[in-house]
PDB file of C-alpha atoms in Angstrom:
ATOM      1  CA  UNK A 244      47.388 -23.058 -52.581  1.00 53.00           C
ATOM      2  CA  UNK A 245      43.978 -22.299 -52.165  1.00 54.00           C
ATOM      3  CA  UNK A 246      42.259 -19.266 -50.458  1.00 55.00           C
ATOM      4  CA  UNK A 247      39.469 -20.244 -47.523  1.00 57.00           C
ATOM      5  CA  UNK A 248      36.353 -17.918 -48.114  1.00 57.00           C
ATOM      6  CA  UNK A 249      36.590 -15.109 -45.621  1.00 59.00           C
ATOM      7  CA  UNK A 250      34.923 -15.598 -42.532  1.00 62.00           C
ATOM      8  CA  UNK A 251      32.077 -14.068 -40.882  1.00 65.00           C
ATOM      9  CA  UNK A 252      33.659 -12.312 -37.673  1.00 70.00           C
ATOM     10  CA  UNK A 253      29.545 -11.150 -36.778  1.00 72.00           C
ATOM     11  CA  UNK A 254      28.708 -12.071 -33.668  1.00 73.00           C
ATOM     12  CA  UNK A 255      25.099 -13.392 -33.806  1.00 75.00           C
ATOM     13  CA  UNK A 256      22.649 -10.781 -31.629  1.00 77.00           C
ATOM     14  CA  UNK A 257      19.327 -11.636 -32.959  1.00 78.00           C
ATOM     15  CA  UNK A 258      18.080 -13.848 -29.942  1.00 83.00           C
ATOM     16  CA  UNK A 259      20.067 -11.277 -27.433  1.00 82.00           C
ATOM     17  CA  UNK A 260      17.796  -8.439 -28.636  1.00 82.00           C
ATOM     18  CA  UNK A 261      14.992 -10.092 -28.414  1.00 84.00           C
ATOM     19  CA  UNK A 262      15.435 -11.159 -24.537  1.00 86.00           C
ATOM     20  CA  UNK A 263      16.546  -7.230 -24.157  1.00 84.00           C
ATOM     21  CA  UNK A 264      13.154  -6.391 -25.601  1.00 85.00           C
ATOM     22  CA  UNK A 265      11.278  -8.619 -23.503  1.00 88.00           C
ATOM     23  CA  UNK A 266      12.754  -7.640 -20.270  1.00 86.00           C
ATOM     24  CA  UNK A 267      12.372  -4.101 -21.010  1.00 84.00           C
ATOM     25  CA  UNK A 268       8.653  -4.669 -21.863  1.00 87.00           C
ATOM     26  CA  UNK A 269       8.507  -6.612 -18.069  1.00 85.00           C
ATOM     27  CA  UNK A 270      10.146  -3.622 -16.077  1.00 81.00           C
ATOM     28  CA  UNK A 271       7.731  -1.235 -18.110  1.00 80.00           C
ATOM     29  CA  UNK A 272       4.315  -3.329 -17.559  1.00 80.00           C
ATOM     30  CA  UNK A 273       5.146  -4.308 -13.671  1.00 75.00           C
ATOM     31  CA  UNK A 274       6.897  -0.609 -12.476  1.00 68.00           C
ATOM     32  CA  UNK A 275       3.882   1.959 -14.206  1.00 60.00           C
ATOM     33  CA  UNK A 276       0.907   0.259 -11.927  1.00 61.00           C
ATOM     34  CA  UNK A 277      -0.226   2.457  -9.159  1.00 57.00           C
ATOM     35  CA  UNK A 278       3.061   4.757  -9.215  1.00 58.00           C
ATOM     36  CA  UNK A 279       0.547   7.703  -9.671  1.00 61.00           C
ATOM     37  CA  UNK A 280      -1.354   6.778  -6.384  1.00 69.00           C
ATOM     38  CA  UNK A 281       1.148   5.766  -3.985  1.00 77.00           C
ATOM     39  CA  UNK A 282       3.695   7.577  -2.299  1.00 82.00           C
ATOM     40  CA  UNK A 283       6.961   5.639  -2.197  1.00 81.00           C
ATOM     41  CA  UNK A 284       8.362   8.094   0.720  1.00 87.00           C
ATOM     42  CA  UNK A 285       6.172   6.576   3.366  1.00 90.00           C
ATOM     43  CA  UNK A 286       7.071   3.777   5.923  1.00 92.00           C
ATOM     44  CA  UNK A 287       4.096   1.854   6.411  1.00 92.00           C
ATOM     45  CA  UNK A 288       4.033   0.145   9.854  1.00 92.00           C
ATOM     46  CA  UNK A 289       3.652  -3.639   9.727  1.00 91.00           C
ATOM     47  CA  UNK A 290       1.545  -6.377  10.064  1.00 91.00           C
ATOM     48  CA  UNK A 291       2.371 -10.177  10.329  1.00 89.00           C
ATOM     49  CA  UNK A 292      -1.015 -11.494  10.539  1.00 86.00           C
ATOM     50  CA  UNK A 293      -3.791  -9.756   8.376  1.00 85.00           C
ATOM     51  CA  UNK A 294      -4.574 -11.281   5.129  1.00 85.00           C
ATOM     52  CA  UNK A 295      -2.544  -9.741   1.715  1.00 87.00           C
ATOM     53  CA  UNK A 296      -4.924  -7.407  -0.415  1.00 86.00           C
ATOM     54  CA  UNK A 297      -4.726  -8.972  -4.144  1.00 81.00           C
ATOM     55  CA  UNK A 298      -7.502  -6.844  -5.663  1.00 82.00           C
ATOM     56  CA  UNK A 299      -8.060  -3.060  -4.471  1.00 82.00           C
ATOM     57  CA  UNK A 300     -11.408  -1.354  -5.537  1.00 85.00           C
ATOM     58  CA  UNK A 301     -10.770   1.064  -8.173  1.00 85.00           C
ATOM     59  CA  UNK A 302     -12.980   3.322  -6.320  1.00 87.00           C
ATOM     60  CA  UNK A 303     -11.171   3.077  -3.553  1.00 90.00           C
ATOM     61  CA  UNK A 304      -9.810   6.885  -2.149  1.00 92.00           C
ATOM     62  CA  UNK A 305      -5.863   6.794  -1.015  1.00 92.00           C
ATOM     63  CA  UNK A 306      -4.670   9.444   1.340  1.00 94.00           C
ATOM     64  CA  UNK A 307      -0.983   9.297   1.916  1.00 94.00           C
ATOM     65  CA  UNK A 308      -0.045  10.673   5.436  1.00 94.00           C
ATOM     66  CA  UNK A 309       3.303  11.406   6.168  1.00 95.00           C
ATOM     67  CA  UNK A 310       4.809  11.173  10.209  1.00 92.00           C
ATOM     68  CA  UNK A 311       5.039  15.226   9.951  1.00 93.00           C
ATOM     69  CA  UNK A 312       1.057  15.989   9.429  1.00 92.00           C
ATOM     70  CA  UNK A 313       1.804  15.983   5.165  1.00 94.00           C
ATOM     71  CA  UNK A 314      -1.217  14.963   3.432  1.00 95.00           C
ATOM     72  CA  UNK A 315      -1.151  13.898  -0.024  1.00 93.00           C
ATOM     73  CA  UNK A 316      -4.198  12.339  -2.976  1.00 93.00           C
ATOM     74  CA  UNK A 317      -2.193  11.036  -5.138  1.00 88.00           C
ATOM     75  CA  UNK A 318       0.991  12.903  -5.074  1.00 87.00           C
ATOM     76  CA  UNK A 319      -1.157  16.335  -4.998  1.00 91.00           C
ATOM     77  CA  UNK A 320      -0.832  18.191  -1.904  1.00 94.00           C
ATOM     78  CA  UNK A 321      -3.659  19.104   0.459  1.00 94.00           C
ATOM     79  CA  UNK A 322      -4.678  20.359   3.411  1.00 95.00           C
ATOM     80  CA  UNK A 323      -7.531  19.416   5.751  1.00 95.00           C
ATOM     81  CA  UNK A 324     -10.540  21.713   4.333  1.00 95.00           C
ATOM     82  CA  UNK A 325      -9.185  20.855   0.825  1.00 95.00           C
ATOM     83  CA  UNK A 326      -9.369  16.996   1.525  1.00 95.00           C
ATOM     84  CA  UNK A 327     -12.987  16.705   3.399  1.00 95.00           C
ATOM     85  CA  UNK A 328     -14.262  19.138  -0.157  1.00 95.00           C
ATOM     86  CA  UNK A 329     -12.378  16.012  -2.171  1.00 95.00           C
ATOM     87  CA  UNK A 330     -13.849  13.714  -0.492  1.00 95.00           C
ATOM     88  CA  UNK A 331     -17.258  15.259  -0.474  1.00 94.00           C
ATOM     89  CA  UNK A 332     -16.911  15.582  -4.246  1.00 94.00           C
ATOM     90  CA  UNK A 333     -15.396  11.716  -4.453  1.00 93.00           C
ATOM     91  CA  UNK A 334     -18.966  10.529  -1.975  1.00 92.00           C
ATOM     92  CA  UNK A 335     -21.039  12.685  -4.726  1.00 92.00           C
ATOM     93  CA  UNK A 336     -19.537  10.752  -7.471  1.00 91.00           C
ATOM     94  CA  UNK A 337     -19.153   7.012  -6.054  1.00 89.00           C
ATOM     95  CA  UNK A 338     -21.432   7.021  -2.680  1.00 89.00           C
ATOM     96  CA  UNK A 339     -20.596   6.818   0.508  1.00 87.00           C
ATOM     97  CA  UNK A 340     -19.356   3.296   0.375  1.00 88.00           C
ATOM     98  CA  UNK A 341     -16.426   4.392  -1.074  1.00 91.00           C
ATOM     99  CA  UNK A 342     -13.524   2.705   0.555  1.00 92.00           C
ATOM    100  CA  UNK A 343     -10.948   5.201   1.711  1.00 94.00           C
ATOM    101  CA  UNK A 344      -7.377   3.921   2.285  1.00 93.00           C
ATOM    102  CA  UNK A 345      -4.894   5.581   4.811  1.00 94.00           C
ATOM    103  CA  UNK A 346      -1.485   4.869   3.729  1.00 94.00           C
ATOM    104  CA  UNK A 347       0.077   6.579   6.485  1.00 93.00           C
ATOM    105  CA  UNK A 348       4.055   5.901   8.046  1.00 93.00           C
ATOM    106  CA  UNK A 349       4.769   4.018  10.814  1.00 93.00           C
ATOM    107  CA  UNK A 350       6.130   6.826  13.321  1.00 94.00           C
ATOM    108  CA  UNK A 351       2.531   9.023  12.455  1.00 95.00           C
ATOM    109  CA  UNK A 352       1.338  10.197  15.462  1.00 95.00           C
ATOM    110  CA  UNK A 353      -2.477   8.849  15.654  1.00 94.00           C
ATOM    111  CA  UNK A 354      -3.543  12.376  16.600  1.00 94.00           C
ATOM    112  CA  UNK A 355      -2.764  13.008  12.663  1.00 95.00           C
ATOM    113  CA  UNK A 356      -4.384  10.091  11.649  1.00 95.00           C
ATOM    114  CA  UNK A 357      -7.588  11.078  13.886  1.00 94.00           C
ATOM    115  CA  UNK A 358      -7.859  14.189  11.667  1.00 94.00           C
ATOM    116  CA  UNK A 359      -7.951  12.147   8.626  1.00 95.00           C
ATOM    117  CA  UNK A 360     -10.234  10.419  10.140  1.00 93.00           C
ATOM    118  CA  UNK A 361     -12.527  13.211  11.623  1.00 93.00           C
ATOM    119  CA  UNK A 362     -12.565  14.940   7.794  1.00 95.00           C
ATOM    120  CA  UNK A 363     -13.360  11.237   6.305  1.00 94.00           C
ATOM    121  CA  UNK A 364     -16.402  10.859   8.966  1.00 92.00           C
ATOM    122  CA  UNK A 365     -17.466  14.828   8.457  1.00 92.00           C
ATOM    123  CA  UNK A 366     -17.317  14.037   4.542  1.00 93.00           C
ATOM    124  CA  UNK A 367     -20.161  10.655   5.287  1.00 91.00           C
ATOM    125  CA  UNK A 368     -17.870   7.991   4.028  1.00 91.00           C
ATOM    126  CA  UNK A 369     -16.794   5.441   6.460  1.00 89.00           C
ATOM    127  CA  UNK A 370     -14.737   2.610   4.950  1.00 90.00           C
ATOM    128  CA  UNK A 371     -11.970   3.224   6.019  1.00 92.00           C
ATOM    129  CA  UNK A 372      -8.356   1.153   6.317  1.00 92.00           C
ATOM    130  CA  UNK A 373      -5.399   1.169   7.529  1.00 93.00           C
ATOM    131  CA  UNK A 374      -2.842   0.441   5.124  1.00 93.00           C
ATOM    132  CA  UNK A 375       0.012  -2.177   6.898  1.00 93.00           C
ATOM    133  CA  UNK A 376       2.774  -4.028   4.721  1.00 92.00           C
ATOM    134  CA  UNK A 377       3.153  -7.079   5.071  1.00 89.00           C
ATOM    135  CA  UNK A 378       5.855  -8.913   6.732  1.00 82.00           C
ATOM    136  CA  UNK A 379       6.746 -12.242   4.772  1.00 70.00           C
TER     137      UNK A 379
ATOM    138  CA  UNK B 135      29.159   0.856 -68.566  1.00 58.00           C
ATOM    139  CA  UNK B 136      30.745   0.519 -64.928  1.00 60.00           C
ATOM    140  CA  UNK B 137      29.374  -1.839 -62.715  1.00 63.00           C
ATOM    141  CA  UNK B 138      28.127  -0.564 -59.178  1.00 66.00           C
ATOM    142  CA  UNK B 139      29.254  -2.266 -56.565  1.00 64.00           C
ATOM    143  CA  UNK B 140      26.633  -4.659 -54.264  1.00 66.00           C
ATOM    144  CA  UNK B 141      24.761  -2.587 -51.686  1.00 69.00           C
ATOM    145  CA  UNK B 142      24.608  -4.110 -48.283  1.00 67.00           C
ATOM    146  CA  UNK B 143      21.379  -3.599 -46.915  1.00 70.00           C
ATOM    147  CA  UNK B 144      21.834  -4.896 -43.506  1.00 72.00           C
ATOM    148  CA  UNK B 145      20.595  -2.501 -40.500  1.00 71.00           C
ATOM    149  CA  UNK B 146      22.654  -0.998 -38.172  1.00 73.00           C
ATOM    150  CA  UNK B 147      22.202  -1.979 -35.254  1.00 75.00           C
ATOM    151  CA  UNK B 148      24.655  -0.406 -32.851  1.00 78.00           C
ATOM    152  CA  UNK B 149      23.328   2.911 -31.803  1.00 82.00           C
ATOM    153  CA  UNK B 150      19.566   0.233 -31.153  1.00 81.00           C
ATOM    154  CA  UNK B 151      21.459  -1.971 -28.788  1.00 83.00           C
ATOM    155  CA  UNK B 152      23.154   1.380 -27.496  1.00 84.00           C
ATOM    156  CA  UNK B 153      19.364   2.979 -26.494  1.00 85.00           C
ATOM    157  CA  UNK B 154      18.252  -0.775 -25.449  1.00 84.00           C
ATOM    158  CA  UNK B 155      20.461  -1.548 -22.943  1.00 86.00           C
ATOM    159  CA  UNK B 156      20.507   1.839 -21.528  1.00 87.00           C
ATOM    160  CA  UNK B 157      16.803   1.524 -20.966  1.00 86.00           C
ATOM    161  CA  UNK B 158      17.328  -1.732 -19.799  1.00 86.00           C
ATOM    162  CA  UNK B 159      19.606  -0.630 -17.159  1.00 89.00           C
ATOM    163  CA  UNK B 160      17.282   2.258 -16.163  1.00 87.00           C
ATOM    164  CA  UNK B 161      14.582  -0.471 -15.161  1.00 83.00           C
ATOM    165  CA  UNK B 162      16.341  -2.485 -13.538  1.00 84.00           C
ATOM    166  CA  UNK B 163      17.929   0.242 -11.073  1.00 85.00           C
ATOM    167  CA  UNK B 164      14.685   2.135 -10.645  1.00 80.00           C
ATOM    168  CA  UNK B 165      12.562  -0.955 -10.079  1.00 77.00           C
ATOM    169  CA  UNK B 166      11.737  -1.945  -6.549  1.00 72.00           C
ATOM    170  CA  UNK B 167      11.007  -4.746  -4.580  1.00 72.00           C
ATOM    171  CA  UNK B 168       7.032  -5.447  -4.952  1.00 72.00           C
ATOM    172  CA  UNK B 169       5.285  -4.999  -1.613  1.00 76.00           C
ATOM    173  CA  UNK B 170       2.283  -6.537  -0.486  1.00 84.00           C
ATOM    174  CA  UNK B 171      -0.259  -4.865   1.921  1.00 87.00           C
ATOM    175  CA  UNK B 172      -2.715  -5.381   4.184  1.00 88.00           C
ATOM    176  CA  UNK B 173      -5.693  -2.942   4.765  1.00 88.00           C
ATOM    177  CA  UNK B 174      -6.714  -3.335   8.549  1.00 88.00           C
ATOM    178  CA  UNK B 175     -10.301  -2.353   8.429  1.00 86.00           C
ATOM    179  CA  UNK B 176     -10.961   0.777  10.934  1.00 84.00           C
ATOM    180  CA  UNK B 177     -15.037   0.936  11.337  1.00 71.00           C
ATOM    181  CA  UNK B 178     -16.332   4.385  11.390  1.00 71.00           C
ATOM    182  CA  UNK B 179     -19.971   5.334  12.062  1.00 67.00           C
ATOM    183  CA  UNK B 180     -21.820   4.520   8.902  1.00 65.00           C
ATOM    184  CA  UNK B 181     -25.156   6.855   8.352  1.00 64.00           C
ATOM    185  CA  UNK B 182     -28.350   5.247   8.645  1.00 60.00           C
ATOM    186  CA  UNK B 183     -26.928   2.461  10.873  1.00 54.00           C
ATOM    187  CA  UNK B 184     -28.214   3.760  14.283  1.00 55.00           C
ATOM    188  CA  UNK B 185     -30.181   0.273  14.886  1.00 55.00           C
ATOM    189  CA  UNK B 186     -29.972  -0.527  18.534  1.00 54.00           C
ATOM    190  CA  UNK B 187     -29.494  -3.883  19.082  1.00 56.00           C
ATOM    191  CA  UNK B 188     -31.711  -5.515  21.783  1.00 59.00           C
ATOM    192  CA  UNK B 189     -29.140  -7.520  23.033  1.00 64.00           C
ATOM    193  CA  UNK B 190     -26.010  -5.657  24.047  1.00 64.00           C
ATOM    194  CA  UNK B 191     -22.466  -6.914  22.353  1.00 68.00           C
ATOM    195  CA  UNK B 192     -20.248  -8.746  24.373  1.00 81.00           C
ATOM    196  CA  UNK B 193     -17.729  -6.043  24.639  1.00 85.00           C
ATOM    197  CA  UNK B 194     -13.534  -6.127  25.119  1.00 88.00           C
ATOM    198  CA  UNK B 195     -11.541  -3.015  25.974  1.00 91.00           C
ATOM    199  CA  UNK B 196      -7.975  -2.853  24.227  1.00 93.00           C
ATOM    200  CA  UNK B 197      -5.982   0.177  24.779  1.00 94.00           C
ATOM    201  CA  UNK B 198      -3.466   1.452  22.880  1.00 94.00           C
ATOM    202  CA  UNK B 199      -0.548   3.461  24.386  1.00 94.00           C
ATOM    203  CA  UNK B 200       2.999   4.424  22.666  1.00 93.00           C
ATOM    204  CA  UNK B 201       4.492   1.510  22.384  1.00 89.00           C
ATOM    205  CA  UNK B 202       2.273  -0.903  25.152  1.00 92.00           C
ATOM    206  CA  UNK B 203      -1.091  -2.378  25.215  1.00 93.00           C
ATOM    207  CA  UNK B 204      -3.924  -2.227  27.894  1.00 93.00           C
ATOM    208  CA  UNK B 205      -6.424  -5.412  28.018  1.00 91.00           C
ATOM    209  CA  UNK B 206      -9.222  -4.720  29.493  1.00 88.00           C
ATOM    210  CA  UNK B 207      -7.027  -2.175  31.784  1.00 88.00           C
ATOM    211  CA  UNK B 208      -4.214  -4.195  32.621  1.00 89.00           C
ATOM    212  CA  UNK B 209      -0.670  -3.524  30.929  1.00 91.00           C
ATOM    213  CA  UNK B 210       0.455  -6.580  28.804  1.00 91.00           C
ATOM    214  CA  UNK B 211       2.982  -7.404  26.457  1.00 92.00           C
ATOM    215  CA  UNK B 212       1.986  -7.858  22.587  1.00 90.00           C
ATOM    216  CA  UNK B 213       2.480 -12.205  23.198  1.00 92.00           C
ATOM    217  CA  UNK B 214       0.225 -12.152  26.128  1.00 92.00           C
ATOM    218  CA  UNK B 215      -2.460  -9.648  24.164  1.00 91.00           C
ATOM    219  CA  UNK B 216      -2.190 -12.077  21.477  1.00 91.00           C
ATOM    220  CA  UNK B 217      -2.585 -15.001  23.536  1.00 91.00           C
ATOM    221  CA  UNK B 218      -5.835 -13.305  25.265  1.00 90.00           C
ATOM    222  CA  UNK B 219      -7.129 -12.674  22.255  1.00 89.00           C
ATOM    223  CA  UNK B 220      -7.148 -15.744  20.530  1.00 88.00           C
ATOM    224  CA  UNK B 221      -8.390 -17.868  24.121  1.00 87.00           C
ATOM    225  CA  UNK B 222     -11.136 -15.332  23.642  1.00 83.00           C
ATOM    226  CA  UNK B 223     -12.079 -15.012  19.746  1.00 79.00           C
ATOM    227  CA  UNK B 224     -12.307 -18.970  19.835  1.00 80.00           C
ATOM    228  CA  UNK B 225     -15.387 -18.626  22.055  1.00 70.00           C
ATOM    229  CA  UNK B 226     -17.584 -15.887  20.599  1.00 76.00           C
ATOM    230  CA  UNK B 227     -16.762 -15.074  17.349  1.00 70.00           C
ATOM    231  CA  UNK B 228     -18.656 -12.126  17.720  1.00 77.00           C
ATOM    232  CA  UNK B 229     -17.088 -10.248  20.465  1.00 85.00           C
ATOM    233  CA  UNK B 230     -17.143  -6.584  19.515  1.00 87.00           C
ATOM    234  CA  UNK B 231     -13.020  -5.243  20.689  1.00 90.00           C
ATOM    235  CA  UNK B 232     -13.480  -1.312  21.539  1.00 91.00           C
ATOM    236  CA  UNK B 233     -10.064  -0.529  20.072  1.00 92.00           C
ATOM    237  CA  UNK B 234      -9.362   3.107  22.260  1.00 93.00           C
ATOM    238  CA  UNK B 235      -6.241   4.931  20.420  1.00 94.00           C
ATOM    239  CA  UNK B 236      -4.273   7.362  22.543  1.00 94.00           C
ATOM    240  CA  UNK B 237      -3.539  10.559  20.589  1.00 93.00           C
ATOM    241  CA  UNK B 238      -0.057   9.836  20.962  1.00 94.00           C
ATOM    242  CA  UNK B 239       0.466   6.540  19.770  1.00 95.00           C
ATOM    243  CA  UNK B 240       1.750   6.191  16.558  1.00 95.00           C
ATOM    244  CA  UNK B 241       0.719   4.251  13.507  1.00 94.00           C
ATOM    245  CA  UNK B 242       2.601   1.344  14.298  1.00 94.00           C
ATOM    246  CA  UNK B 243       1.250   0.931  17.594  1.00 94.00           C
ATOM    247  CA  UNK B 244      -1.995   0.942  16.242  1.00 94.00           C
ATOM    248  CA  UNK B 245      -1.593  -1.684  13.419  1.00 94.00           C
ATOM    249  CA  UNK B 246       0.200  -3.614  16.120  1.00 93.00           C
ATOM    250  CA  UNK B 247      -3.289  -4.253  17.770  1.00 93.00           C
ATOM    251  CA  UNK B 248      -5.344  -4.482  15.046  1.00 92.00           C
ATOM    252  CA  UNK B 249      -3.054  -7.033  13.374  1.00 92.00           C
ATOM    253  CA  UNK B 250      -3.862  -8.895  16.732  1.00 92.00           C
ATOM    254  CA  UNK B 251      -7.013  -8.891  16.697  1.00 90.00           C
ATOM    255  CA  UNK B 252      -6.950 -10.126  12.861  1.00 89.00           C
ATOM    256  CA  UNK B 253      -4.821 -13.088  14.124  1.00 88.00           C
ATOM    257  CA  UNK B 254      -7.813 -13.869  16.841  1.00 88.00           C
ATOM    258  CA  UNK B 255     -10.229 -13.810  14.230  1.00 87.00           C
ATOM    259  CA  UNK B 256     -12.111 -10.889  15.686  1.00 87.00           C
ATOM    260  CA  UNK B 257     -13.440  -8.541  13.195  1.00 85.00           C
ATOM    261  CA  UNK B 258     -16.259  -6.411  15.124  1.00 86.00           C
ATOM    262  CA  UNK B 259     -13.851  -3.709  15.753  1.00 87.00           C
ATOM    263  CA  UNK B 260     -14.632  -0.129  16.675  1.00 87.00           C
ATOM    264  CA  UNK B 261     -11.724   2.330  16.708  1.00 89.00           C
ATOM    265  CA  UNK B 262     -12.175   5.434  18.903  1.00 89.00           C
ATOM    266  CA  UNK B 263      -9.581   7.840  20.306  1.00 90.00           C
ATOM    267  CA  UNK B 264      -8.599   7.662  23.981  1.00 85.00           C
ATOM    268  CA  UNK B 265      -9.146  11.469  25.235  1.00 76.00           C
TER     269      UNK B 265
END
């Protein structure tokens, strides 16, 4: 009787890995954009109406204001004084068109907001928004 | 002379797919749903931009309170505002809304009105804080 050639028992992982790769190389490009600037901790309040932002100006200044007074430039503590002389130093460096961008939680008193907003006019810059999400 | 046996040269993969998938399954629990914003422009005095203006802008009042909204001093709800606004913005596009913010109104309050006014099309706004 004859013997059948031993077969392969490999299962064949090639094309898996390569899927594997390309997923992991999605989740790495789409999840490292903008996680230095934005503060995931923060509720924004939200809007049904106002257009989407696709582009934001990489000038652009991004104070994140949490419901308890907390200020935060990019994930780097700060209180008032210490904001309007980073902001004085930002206006030095791109004008005073610089757009400033106040992502600040829905249950934030105004009254904090205001003093974002009185250190943003006492620094000259005056483009200033309101950052909303947007409800689908 | 003894023969050596026939190297296999494949590479192992195991511990590769091990490291893979675990950074596979990193991303995919830390990612996050993407969300897309809106910046609601806020106007602030800009310097050098003290031109009077010979004629004076058509002006609209729209307080802001915790939680309600005052049109040109009367109490509505956010559908009537909206409604207001819109009968309004289709006439003069360039109605200036005085946006007055109490102190303690809260973010959402105040996006809440500007997102109305964005919906009438009105886009002189001036935000100033209700003393």
């Amino acid at each position: 009787m004859k013997h059948r050639p031993d077969d392969t028992l490999e299962t064949p992982i090639t094309s898996m890995i390569d899927i594997v790769f390309q997923l992991i190389i999605f989740f790495v490009v789409t999840s490292a954009i903008d996680k230095d600037v934005v503060d995931e901790s923060i509720k924004l309040a939200s809007a049904q109406n106002a257009p989407a932002v696709e582009t934001v100006d990489p000038h652009s200044v991004t104070i994140n204001l949490h419901s308890d007074g907390e200020i935060n430039v990019a994930m780097m503590p700060m209180s008032l004084p210490q904001l309007r002389n980073f902001l004085i130093s930002m206006r030095s460096q791109s004008g005073n068109a610089t757009p400033i961008l106040i992502r600040c939680d829905g249950t934030t008193r105004y009254r904090k907001i205001d003093q974002v907003m009185q250190v943003v006019t006492e620094a000259g810059l005056y483009r200033v928004r309101i950052v909303a999400m947007l409800e689908e | 002379m003894k023969k050596r046996a026939p190297e296999t040269l494949a590479v192992p993969m195991s511990s590769m797919i091990d490291v893979v998938f675990q950074l596979l399954i990193y991303f995919i629990v830390t990612a996050r749903d993407e969300v897309t914003e809106a910046h609601l422009a806020v106007n602030l005095p800009s310097p050098g931009n003290a031109k009077v203006s010979e004629n004076k802008p058509k002006m609209l009042e729209l307080e802001v309170h915790p939680r309600s909204l005052r049109l040109q001093g009367m109490e509505l709800s956010q559908a009537e505002v909206s409604k207001m606004l819109v009968s309004l913005g289709k006439g003069d596009k360039d109605l200036t809304v005085l946006v007055k913010v109490s102190l303690e109104s809260f973010a959402s309050d105040l996006v809440t009105a500007l997102d109305l006014c964005d919906k009438a099309g009105l886009v002189n706004l001036n935000v100033v804080t209700l003393k």
